[in-house]
Amino acid sequence: MEVIAPSDDRILRITPTDDPPGLRLAGELDATRHGELSEALSSHVTEEGDVRLDLAGLTFIDLGALSLLTSFVESRGGTLRLVLDNLSPAVGNLIETVGWERLPGLVQGQRGTTS
């Protein structure tokens, strides 16, 4: 399943990935798209352990989305970690400003872009 809105780079696109298992996010993730992210996480994340989120194409994320990711991990009883791969400078800077320690269950993953 791929969630696609009209072709606009600012619109959030969520694509499941198999290797590694997870989701690829592209576009902008703001309050208007929290529901789509929550639905995608609930639909595709069923196991414990690490789930990778490829954020190479994500140009913006708001604080509410970071809170949503943390709440999702907490709702799984702490048996899940979301590994954030390929953070763009803008997204990485926001997370650094907030502080990884304030985002339990979110872990910085690989750097650089994936194909």
Short mmCIF file of the N, C-alpha and C atoms (twelve columns), coordinates in Angstrom:
data_MODEL
# 
_entry.id   MODEL 
# 
loop_
_atom_site.group_PDB 
_atom_site.id 
_atom_site.type_symbol 
_atom_site.label_atom_id 
_atom_site.label_alt_id 
_atom_site.label_comp_id 
_atom_site.label_asym_id 
_atom_site.label_seq_id 
_atom_site.Cartn_x 
_atom_site.Cartn_y 
_atom_site.Cartn_z 
_atom_site.pdbx_PDB_model_num 
ATOM 1   N N  . MET A 1   0.846  -1.179 0.000  1 
ATOM 2   C CA . MET A 1   0.000  0.000  0.000  1 
ATOM 3   C C  . MET A 1   0.884  1.232  0.000  1 
ATOM 4   N N  . GLU A 2   0.551  2.189  -0.818 1 
ATOM 5   C CA . GLU A 2   1.281  3.438  -0.849 1 
ATOM 6   C C  . GLU A 2   0.269  4.561  -0.730 1 
ATOM 7   N N  . VAL A 3   0.518  5.458  0.201  1 
ATOM 8   C CA . VAL A 3   -0.350 6.611  0.380  1 
ATOM 9   C C  . VAL A 3   0.243  7.739  -0.440 1 
ATOM 10  N N  . ILE A 4   -0.485 8.168  -1.476 1 
ATOM 11  C CA . ILE A 4   0.016  9.229  -2.345 1 
ATOM 12  C C  . ILE A 4   -1.083 10.264 -2.524 1 
ATOM 13  N N  . ALA A 5   -0.709 11.487 -2.363 1 
ATOM 14  C CA . ALA A 5   -1.617 12.589 -2.651 1 
ATOM 15  C C  . ALA A 5   -1.181 13.188 -3.989 1 
ATOM 16  N N  . PRO A 6   -1.843 14.225 -4.475 1 
ATOM 17  C CA . PRO A 6   -1.447 14.819 -5.749 1 
ATOM 18  C C  . PRO A 6   0.050  15.108 -5.805 1 
ATOM 19  N N  . SER A 7   0.619  15.098 -6.994 1 
ATOM 20  C CA . SER A 7   2.072  15.232 -7.137 1 
ATOM 21  C C  . SER A 7   2.533  16.623 -6.723 1 
ATOM 22  N N  . ASP A 8   2.924  16.719 -5.499 1 
ATOM 23  C CA . ASP A 8   3.437  17.936 -4.900 1 
ATOM 24  C C  . ASP A 8   4.483  17.465 -3.897 1 
ATOM 25  N N  . ASP A 9   5.695  17.982 -4.005 1 
ATOM 26  C CA . ASP A 9   6.773  17.530 -3.129 1 
ATOM 27  C C  . ASP A 9   6.479  17.750 -1.656 1 
ATOM 28  N N  . ARG A 10  5.541  18.627 -1.354 1 
ATOM 29  C CA . ARG A 10  5.224  18.899 0.044  1 
ATOM 30  C C  . ARG A 10  4.259  17.875 0.626  1 
ATOM 31  N N  . ILE A 11  3.592  17.119 -0.201 1 
ATOM 32  C CA . ILE A 11  2.624  16.133 0.268  1 
ATOM 33  C C  . ILE A 11  3.371  14.897 0.779  1 
ATOM 34  N N  . LEU A 12  2.870  14.318 1.840  1 
ATOM 35  C CA . LEU A 12  3.494  13.137 2.425  1 
ATOM 36  C C  . LEU A 12  3.217  11.901 1.579  1 
ATOM 37  N N  . ARG A 13  4.268  11.140 1.318  1 
ATOM 38  C CA . ARG A 13  4.155  9.846  0.653  1 
ATOM 39  C C  . ARG A 13  4.749  8.795  1.594  1 
ATOM 40  N N  . ILE A 14  4.002  7.723  1.804  1 
ATOM 41  C CA . ILE A 14  4.436  6.641  2.692  1 
ATOM 42  C C  . ILE A 14  4.425  5.352  1.888  1 
ATOM 43  N N  . THR A 15  5.587  4.685  1.827  1 
ATOM 44  C CA . THR A 15  5.730  3.460  1.057  1 
ATOM 45  C C  . THR A 15  6.311  2.377  1.950  1 
ATOM 46  N N  . PRO A 16  5.674  1.221  2.029  1 
ATOM 47  C CA . PRO A 16  6.252  0.113  2.799  1 
ATOM 48  C C  . PRO A 16  7.541  -0.388 2.150  1 
ATOM 49  N N  . THR A 17  8.476  -0.823 2.961  1 
ATOM 50  C CA . THR A 17  9.714  -1.421 2.471  1 
ATOM 51  C C  . THR A 17  9.829  -2.828 3.050  1 
ATOM 52  N N  . ASP A 18  10.432 -3.716 2.266  1 
ATOM 53  C CA . ASP A 18  10.600 -5.097 2.711  1 
ATOM 54  C C  . ASP A 18  11.985 -5.377 3.266  1 
ATOM 55  N N  . ASP A 19  12.987 -4.763 2.675  1 
ATOM 56  C CA . ASP A 19  14.364 -5.053 3.073  1 
ATOM 57  C C  . ASP A 19  15.139 -3.754 3.238  1 
ATOM 58  N N  . PRO A 20  15.200 -3.240 4.436  1 
ATOM 59  C CA . PRO A 20  14.699 -3.795 5.688  1 
ATOM 60  C C  . PRO A 20  13.207 -3.504 5.847  1 
ATOM 61  N N  . PRO A 21  12.525 -4.270 6.699  1 
ATOM 62  C CA . PRO A 21  11.108 -4.030 6.922  1 
ATOM 63  C C  . PRO A 21  10.878 -2.654 7.543  1 
ATOM 64  N N  . GLY A 22  9.940  -1.931 7.005  1 
ATOM 65  C CA . GLY A 22  9.653  -0.609 7.551  1 
ATOM 66  C C  . GLY A 22  8.853  0.229  6.577  1 
ATOM 67  N N  . LEU A 23  9.072  1.526  6.677  1 
ATOM 68  C CA . LEU A 23  8.358  2.486  5.842  1 
ATOM 69  C C  . LEU A 23  9.330  3.530  5.322  1 
ATOM 70  N N  . ARG A 24  9.073  4.000  4.108  1 
ATOM 71  C CA . ARG A 24  9.827  5.112  3.525  1 
ATOM 72  C C  . ARG A 24  8.877  6.304  3.489  1 
ATOM 73  N N  . LEU A 25  9.324  7.433  4.069  1 
ATOM 74  C CA . LEU A 25  8.516  8.636  4.095  1 
ATOM 75  C C  . LEU A 25  9.168  9.707  3.240  1 
ATOM 76  N N  . ALA A 26  8.356  10.422 2.477  1 
ATOM 77  C CA . ALA A 26  8.858  11.510 1.640  1 
ATOM 78  C C  . ALA A 26  7.846  12.642 1.647  1 
ATOM 79  N N  . GLY A 27  8.342  13.849 1.529  1 
ATOM 80  C CA . GLY A 27  7.475  15.018 1.524  1 
ATOM 81  C C  . GLY A 27  7.502  15.705 2.873  1 
ATOM 82  N N  . GLU A 28  6.362  16.263 3.265  1 
ATOM 83  C CA . GLU A 28  6.253  16.978 4.531  1 
ATOM 84  C C  . GLU A 28  5.285  16.266 5.463  1 
ATOM 85  N N  . LEU A 29  5.693  16.151 6.708  1 
ATOM 86  C CA . LEU A 29  4.871  15.485 7.721  1 
ATOM 87  C C  . LEU A 29  4.462  16.526 8.755  1 
ATOM 88  N N  . ASP A 30  3.262  17.056 8.563  1 
ATOM 89  C CA . ASP A 30  2.735  18.039 9.501  1 
ATOM 90  C C  . ASP A 30  1.437  17.516 10.100 1 
ATOM 91  N N  . ALA A 31  0.776  18.353 10.869 1 
ATOM 92  C CA . ALA A 31  -0.417 17.927 11.609 1 
ATOM 93  C C  . ALA A 31  -1.517 17.383 10.701 1 
ATOM 94  N N  . THR A 32  -1.577 17.839 9.464  1 
ATOM 95  C CA . THR A 32  -2.618 17.361 8.559  1 
ATOM 96  C C  . THR A 32  -2.376 15.927 8.109  1 
ATOM 97  N N  . ARG A 33  -1.196 15.379 8.356  1 
ATOM 98  C CA . ARG A 33  -0.838 14.036 7.900  1 
ATOM 99  C C  . ARG A 33  -0.576 13.056 9.036  1 
ATOM 100 N N  . HIS A 34  -0.808 13.455 10.275 1 
ATOM 101 C CA . HIS A 34  -0.569 12.550 11.404 1 
ATOM 102 C C  . HIS A 34  -1.427 11.298 11.306 1 
ATOM 103 N N  . GLY A 35  -2.660 11.438 10.866 1 
ATOM 104 C CA . GLY A 35  -3.552 10.285 10.748 1 
ATOM 105 C C  . GLY A 35  -3.034 9.253  9.768  1 
ATOM 106 N N  . GLU A 36  -2.514 9.716  8.621  1 
ATOM 107 C CA . GLU A 36  -1.960 8.795  7.625  1 
ATOM 108 C C  . GLU A 36  -0.754 8.052  8.177  1 
ATOM 109 N N  . LEU A 37  0.108  8.770  8.913  1 
ATOM 110 C CA . LEU A 37  1.281  8.120  9.497  1 
ATOM 111 C C  . LEU A 37  0.860  7.098  10.543 1 
ATOM 112 N N  . SER A 38  -0.071 7.461  11.394 1 
ATOM 113 C CA . SER A 38  -0.541 6.542  12.430 1 
ATOM 114 C C  . SER A 38  -1.142 5.281  11.815 1 
ATOM 115 N N  . GLU A 39  -1.935 5.451  10.772 1 
ATOM 116 C CA . GLU A 39  -2.539 4.305  10.091 1 
ATOM 117 C C  . GLU A 39  -1.480 3.419  9.444  1 
ATOM 118 N N  . ALA A 40  -0.504 4.034  8.792  1 
ATOM 119 C CA . ALA A 40  0.556  3.257  8.144  1 
ATOM 120 C C  . ALA A 40  1.367  2.483  9.173  1 
ATOM 121 N N  . LEU A 41  1.706  3.113  10.283 1 
ATOM 122 C CA . LEU A 41  2.448  2.417  11.332 1 
ATOM 123 C C  . LEU A 41  1.646  1.245  11.875 1 
ATOM 124 N N  . SER A 42  0.389  1.477  12.180 1 
ATOM 125 C CA . SER A 42  -0.453 0.411  12.725 1 
ATOM 126 C C  . SER A 42  -0.627 -0.740 11.747 1 
ATOM 127 N N  . SER A 43  -0.713 -0.438 10.463 1 
ATOM 128 C CA . SER A 43  -0.916 -1.466 9.438  1 
ATOM 129 C C  . SER A 43  0.332  -2.286 9.154  1 
ATOM 130 N N  . HIS A 44  1.499  -1.666 9.263  1 
ATOM 131 C CA . HIS A 44  2.722  -2.323 8.800  1 
ATOM 132 C C  . HIS A 44  3.679  -2.738 9.898  1 
ATOM 133 N N  . VAL A 45  3.453  -2.267 11.102 1 
ATOM 134 C CA . VAL A 45  4.358  -2.600 12.190 1 
ATOM 135 C C  . VAL A 45  3.614  -3.534 13.134 1 
ATOM 136 N N  . THR A 46  3.934  -4.808 13.027 1 
ATOM 137 C CA . THR A 46  3.233  -5.797 13.837 1 
ATOM 138 C C  . THR A 46  4.161  -6.580 14.759 1 
ATOM 139 N N  . GLU A 47  5.461  -6.431 14.575 1 
ATOM 140 C CA . GLU A 47  6.405  -7.231 15.345 1 
ATOM 141 C C  . GLU A 47  7.165  -6.385 16.345 1 
ATOM 142 N N  . GLU A 48  7.827  -7.065 17.266 1 
ATOM 143 C CA . GLU A 48  8.718  -6.421 18.213 1 
ATOM 144 C C  . GLU A 48  10.067 -6.212 17.544 1 
ATOM 145 N N  . GLY A 49  10.939 -5.487 18.205 1 
ATOM 146 C CA . GLY A 49  12.287 -5.292 17.691 1 
ATOM 147 C C  . GLY A 49  12.421 -3.962 16.986 1 
ATOM 148 N N  . ASP A 50  13.259 -3.927 15.954 1 
ATOM 149 C CA . ASP A 50  13.531 -2.692 15.227 1 
ATOM 150 C C  . ASP A 50  12.710 -2.609 13.950 1 
ATOM 151 N N  . VAL A 51  12.138 -1.444 13.726 1 
ATOM 152 C CA . VAL A 51  11.461 -1.141 12.475 1 
ATOM 153 C C  . VAL A 51  12.137 0.100  11.914 1 
ATOM 154 N N  . ARG A 52  12.503 0.042  10.662 1 
ATOM 155 C CA . ARG A 52  13.252 1.128  10.054 1 
ATOM 156 C C  . ARG A 52  12.317 2.087  9.329  1 
ATOM 157 N N  . LEU A 53  12.564 3.366  9.541  1 
ATOM 158 C CA . LEU A 53  11.867 4.415  8.812  1 
ATOM 159 C C  . LEU A 53  12.907 5.145  7.980  1 
ATOM 160 N N  . ASP A 54  12.802 5.033  6.659  1 
ATOM 161 C CA . ASP A 54  13.723 5.714  5.755  1 
ATOM 162 C C  . ASP A 54  13.177 7.115  5.525  1 
ATOM 163 N N  . LEU A 55  13.890 8.115  6.039  1 
ATOM 164 C CA . LEU A 55  13.423 9.497  5.988  1 
ATOM 165 C C  . LEU A 55  14.202 10.340 4.989  1 
ATOM 166 N N  . ALA A 56  14.894 9.715  4.046  1 
ATOM 167 C CA . ALA A 56  15.712 10.457 3.083  1 
ATOM 168 C C  . ALA A 56  14.903 11.501 2.327  1 
ATOM 169 N N  . GLY A 57  13.667 11.200 2.007  1 
ATOM 170 C CA . GLY A 57  12.848 12.130 1.239  1 
ATOM 171 C C  . GLY A 57  11.972 13.033 2.075  1 
ATOM 172 N N  . LEU A 58  12.092 12.937 3.399  1 
ATOM 173 C CA . LEU A 58  11.262 13.761 4.277  1 
ATOM 174 C C  . LEU A 58  11.913 15.130 4.430  1 
ATOM 175 N N  . THR A 59  11.217 16.175 4.000  1 
ATOM 176 C CA . THR A 59  11.784 17.522 4.045  1 
ATOM 177 C C  . THR A 59  11.356 18.309 5.273  1 
ATOM 178 N N  . PHE A 60  10.289 17.853 5.942  1 
ATOM 179 C CA . PHE A 60  9.793  18.558 7.126  1 
ATOM 180 C C  . PHE A 60  9.073  17.565 8.028  1 
ATOM 181 N N  . ILE A 61  9.275  17.723 9.322  1 
ATOM 182 C CA . ILE A 61  8.510  16.965 10.317 1 
ATOM 183 C C  . ILE A 61  8.205  17.910 11.462 1 
ATOM 184 N N  . ASP A 62  6.978  17.878 11.965 1 
ATOM 185 C CA . ASP A 62  6.641  18.750 13.082 1 
ATOM 186 C C  . ASP A 62  6.808  18.006 14.404 1 
ATOM 187 N N  . LEU A 63  6.760  18.754 15.486 1 
ATOM 188 C CA . LEU A 63  6.945  18.152 16.810 1 
ATOM 189 C C  . LEU A 63  5.851  17.152 17.137 1 
ATOM 190 N N  . GLY A 64  4.654  17.398 16.642 1 
ATOM 191 C CA . GLY A 64  3.553  16.471 16.878 1 
ATOM 192 C C  . GLY A 64  3.820  15.104 16.277 1 
ATOM 193 N N  . ALA A 65  4.465  15.079 15.115 1 
ATOM 194 C CA . ALA A 65  4.791  13.800 14.474 1 
ATOM 195 C C  . ALA A 65  5.851  13.051 15.277 1 
ATOM 196 N N  . LEU A 66  6.826  13.768 15.814 1 
ATOM 197 C CA . LEU A 66  7.817  13.114 16.677 1 
ATOM 198 C C  . LEU A 66  7.135  12.540 17.916 1 
ATOM 199 N N  . SER A 67  6.208  13.280 18.468 1 
ATOM 200 C CA . SER A 67  5.452  12.793 19.619 1 
ATOM 201 C C  . SER A 67  4.621  11.569 19.243 1 
ATOM 202 N N  . LEU A 68  4.025  11.591 18.052 1 
ATOM 203 C CA . LEU A 68  3.242  10.448 17.571 1 
ATOM 204 C C  . LEU A 68  4.119  9.201  17.472 1 
ATOM 205 N N  . LEU A 69  5.336  9.345  16.939 1 
ATOM 206 C CA . LEU A 69  6.246  8.202  16.825 1 
ATOM 207 C C  . LEU A 69  6.601  7.647  18.200 1 
ATOM 208 N N  . THR A 70  6.893  8.538  19.133 1 
ATOM 209 C CA . THR A 70  7.232  8.110  20.492 1 
ATOM 210 C C  . THR A 70  6.037  7.424  21.157 1 
ATOM 211 N N  . SER A 71  4.845  7.979  20.979 1 
ATOM 212 C CA . SER A 71  3.637  7.372  21.551 1 
ATOM 213 C C  . SER A 71  3.362  6.002  20.951 1 
ATOM 214 N N  . PHE A 72  3.649  5.857  19.657 1 
ATOM 215 C CA . PHE A 72  3.452  4.569  19.002 1 
ATOM 216 C C  . PHE A 72  4.350  3.513  19.637 1 
ATOM 217 N N  . VAL A 73  5.609  3.862  19.876 1 
ATOM 218 C CA . VAL A 73  6.543  2.933  20.523 1 
ATOM 219 C C  . VAL A 73  6.036  2.586  21.921 1 
ATOM 220 N N  . GLU A 74  5.621  3.590  22.672 1 
ATOM 221 C CA . GLU A 74  5.135  3.360  24.034 1 
ATOM 222 C C  . GLU A 74  3.901  2.473  24.040 1 
ATOM 223 N N  . SER A 75  3.044  2.607  23.028 1 
ATOM 224 C CA . SER A 75  1.833  1.786  22.969 1 
ATOM 225 C C  . SER A 75  2.156  0.309  22.745 1 
ATOM 226 N N  . ARG A 76  3.359  0.024  22.291 1 
ATOM 227 C CA . ARG A 76  3.805  -1.351 22.073 1 
ATOM 228 C C  . ARG A 76  4.545  -1.889 23.289 1 
ATOM 229 N N  . GLY A 77  4.482  -1.189 24.396 1 
ATOM 230 C CA . GLY A 77  5.083  -1.665 25.635 1 
ATOM 231 C C  . GLY A 77  6.599  -1.598 25.658 1 
ATOM 232 N N  . GLY A 78  7.184  -0.771 24.809 1 
ATOM 233 C CA . GLY A 78  8.629  -0.621 24.804 1 
ATOM 234 C C  . GLY A 78  9.378  -1.773 24.163 1 
ATOM 235 N N  . THR A 79  8.672  -2.671 23.462 1 
ATOM 236 C CA . THR A 79  9.332  -3.813 22.823 1 
ATOM 237 C C  . THR A 79  9.718  -3.507 21.377 1 
ATOM 238 N N  . LEU A 80  9.504  -2.290 20.966 1 
ATOM 239 C CA . LEU A 80  9.750  -1.875 19.595 1 
ATOM 240 C C  . LEU A 80  10.643 -0.647 19.597 1 
ATOM 241 N N  . ARG A 81  11.523 -0.574 18.617 1 
ATOM 242 C CA . ARG A 81  12.306 0.641  18.392 1 
ATOM 243 C C  . ARG A 81  12.086 1.058  16.947 1 
ATOM 244 N N  . LEU A 82  11.920 2.360  16.728 1 
ATOM 245 C CA . LEU A 82  11.853 2.900  15.380 1 
ATOM 246 C C  . LEU A 82  13.223 3.490  15.059 1 
ATOM 247 N N  . VAL A 83  13.882 2.906  14.074 1 
ATOM 248 C CA . VAL A 83  15.211 3.342  13.665 1 
ATOM 249 C C  . VAL A 83  15.030 4.323  12.520 1 
ATOM 250 N N  . LEU A 84  15.477 5.561  12.729 1 
ATOM 251 C CA . LEU A 84  15.302 6.620  11.749 1 
ATOM 252 C C  . LEU A 84  16.541 6.702  10.867 1 
ATOM 253 N N  . ASP A 85  16.416 6.190  9.643  1 
ATOM 254 C CA . ASP A 85  17.522 6.177  8.690  1 
ATOM 255 C C  . ASP A 85  17.467 7.399  7.790  1 
ATOM 256 N N  . ASN A 86  18.643 7.834  7.346  1 
ATOM 257 C CA . ASN A 86  18.782 8.844  6.293  1 
ATOM 258 C C  . ASN A 86  18.096 10.159 6.631  1 
ATOM 259 N N  . LEU A 87  18.354 10.660 7.822  1 
ATOM 260 C CA . LEU A 87  17.768 11.936 8.225  1 
ATOM 261 C C  . LEU A 87  18.314 13.065 7.364  1 
ATOM 262 N N  . SER A 88  17.427 13.903 6.843  1 
ATOM 263 C CA . SER A 88  17.865 15.103 6.138  1 
ATOM 264 C C  . SER A 88  18.430 16.059 7.186  1 
ATOM 265 N N  . PRO A 89  19.250 17.019 6.776  1 
ATOM 266 C CA . PRO A 89  19.783 17.976 7.751  1 
ATOM 267 C C  . PRO A 89  18.678 18.689 8.540  1 
ATOM 268 N N  . ALA A 90  17.601 19.086 7.873  1 
ATOM 269 C CA . ALA A 90  16.527 19.817 8.555  1 
ATOM 270 C C  . ALA A 90  15.864 18.944 9.619  1 
ATOM 271 N N  . VAL A 91  15.554 17.713 9.276  1 
ATOM 272 C CA . VAL A 91  14.901 16.804 10.217 1 
ATOM 273 C C  . VAL A 91  15.874 16.434 11.337 1 
ATOM 274 N N  . GLY A 92  17.109 16.142 10.974 1 
ATOM 275 C CA . GLY A 92  18.123 15.811 11.974 1 
ATOM 276 C C  . GLY A 92  18.353 16.946 12.956 1 
ATOM 277 N N  . ASN A 93  18.371 18.184 12.455 1 
ATOM 278 C CA . ASN A 93  18.571 19.341 13.335 1 
ATOM 279 C C  . ASN A 93  17.420 19.499 14.319 1 
ATOM 280 N N  . LEU A 94  16.191 19.266 13.862 1 
ATOM 281 C CA . LEU A 94  15.045 19.368 14.772 1 
ATOM 282 C C  . LEU A 94  15.157 18.325 15.880 1 
ATOM 283 N N  . ILE A 95  15.493 17.097 15.504 1 
ATOM 284 C CA . ILE A 95  15.603 16.039 16.510 1 
ATOM 285 C C  . ILE A 95  16.750 16.331 17.470 1 
ATOM 286 N N  . GLU A 96  17.857 16.838 16.957 1 
ATOM 287 C CA . GLU A 96  18.980 17.201 17.831 1 
ATOM 288 C C  . GLU A 96  18.566 18.299 18.805 1 
ATOM 289 N N  . THR A 97  17.774 19.261 18.322 1 
ATOM 290 C CA . THR A 97  17.309 20.350 19.179 1 
ATOM 291 C C  . THR A 97  16.402 19.826 20.281 1 
ATOM 292 N N  . VAL A 98  15.477 18.939 19.916 1 
ATOM 293 C CA . VAL A 98  14.569 18.343 20.901 1 
ATOM 294 C C  . VAL A 98  15.354 17.448 21.848 1 
ATOM 295 N N  . GLY A 99  16.284 16.691 21.290 1 
ATOM 296 C CA . GLY A 99  17.097 15.774 22.087 1 
ATOM 297 C C  . GLY A 99  16.597 14.350 21.987 1 
ATOM 298 N N  . TRP A 100 17.488 13.458 21.559 1 
ATOM 299 C CA . TRP A 100 17.120 12.048 21.419 1 
ATOM 300 C C  . TRP A 100 16.625 11.475 22.733 1 
ATOM 301 N N  . GLU A 101 17.168 11.952 23.856 1 
ATOM 302 C CA . GLU A 101 16.778 11.417 25.156 1 
ATOM 303 C C  . GLU A 101 15.313 11.698 25.483 1 
ATOM 304 N N  . ARG A 102 14.724 12.666 24.813 1 
ATOM 305 C CA . ARG A 102 13.308 12.987 25.021 1 
ATOM 306 C C  . ARG A 102 12.402 12.200 24.084 1 
ATOM 307 N N  . LEU A 103 12.999 11.366 23.258 1 
ATOM 308 C CA . LEU A 103 12.245 10.590 22.270 1 
ATOM 309 C C  . LEU A 103 12.505 9.098  22.481 1 
ATOM 310 N N  . PRO A 104 12.039 8.536  23.599 1 
ATOM 311 C CA . PRO A 104 12.327 7.126  23.870 1 
ATOM 312 C C  . PRO A 104 11.767 6.226  22.777 1 
ATOM 313 N N  . GLY A 105 12.594 5.266  22.382 1 
ATOM 314 C CA . GLY A 105 12.184 4.317  21.349 1 
ATOM 315 C C  . GLY A 105 12.548 4.743  19.944 1 
ATOM 316 N N  . LEU A 106 13.027 5.984  19.794 1 
ATOM 317 C CA . LEU A 106 13.493 6.440  18.483 1 
ATOM 318 C C  . LEU A 106 15.017 6.424  18.503 1 
ATOM 319 N N  . VAL A 107 15.602 5.841  17.445 1 
ATOM 320 C CA . VAL A 107 17.040 5.642  17.392 1 
ATOM 321 C C  . VAL A 107 17.554 6.141  16.051 1 
ATOM 322 N N  . GLN A 108 18.688 6.846  16.085 1 
ATOM 323 C CA . GLN A 108 19.289 7.285  14.831 1 
ATOM 324 C C  . GLN A 108 19.922 6.082  14.142 1 
ATOM 325 N N  . GLY A 109 19.605 5.923  12.864 1 
ATOM 326 C CA . GLY A 109 20.106 4.799  12.097 1 
ATOM 327 C C  . GLY A 109 21.174 5.223  11.106 1 
ATOM 328 N N  . GLN A 110 21.130 4.615  9.942  1 
ATOM 329 C CA . GLN A 110 22.116 4.870  8.898  1 
ATOM 330 C C  . GLN A 110 22.033 6.295  8.394  1 
ATOM 331 N N  . ARG A 111 23.182 6.775  7.941  1 
ATOM 332 C CA . ARG A 111 23.231 8.104  7.336  1 
ATOM 333 C C  . ARG A 111 23.384 7.936  5.831  1 
ATOM 334 N N  . GLY A 112 23.064 8.980  5.102  1 
ATOM 335 C CA . GLY A 112 23.159 8.900  3.649  1 
ATOM 336 C C  . GLY A 112 21.837 8.453  3.083  1 
ATOM 337 N N  . THR A 113 21.759 8.364  1.769  1 
ATOM 338 C CA . THR A 113 20.497 7.984  1.129  1 
ATOM 339 C C  . THR A 113 20.554 6.542  0.697  1 
ATOM 340 N N  . THR A 114 19.382 5.945  0.632  1 
ATOM 341 C CA . THR A 114 19.248 4.579  0.124  1 
ATOM 342 C C  . THR A 114 18.531 4.626  -1.188 1 
ATOM 343 N N  . SER A 115 18.649 3.558  -1.946 1 
ATOM 344 C CA . SER A 115 17.950 3.521  -3.231 1 
ATOM 345 C C  . SER A 115 16.641 2.806  -3.115 1 
# 
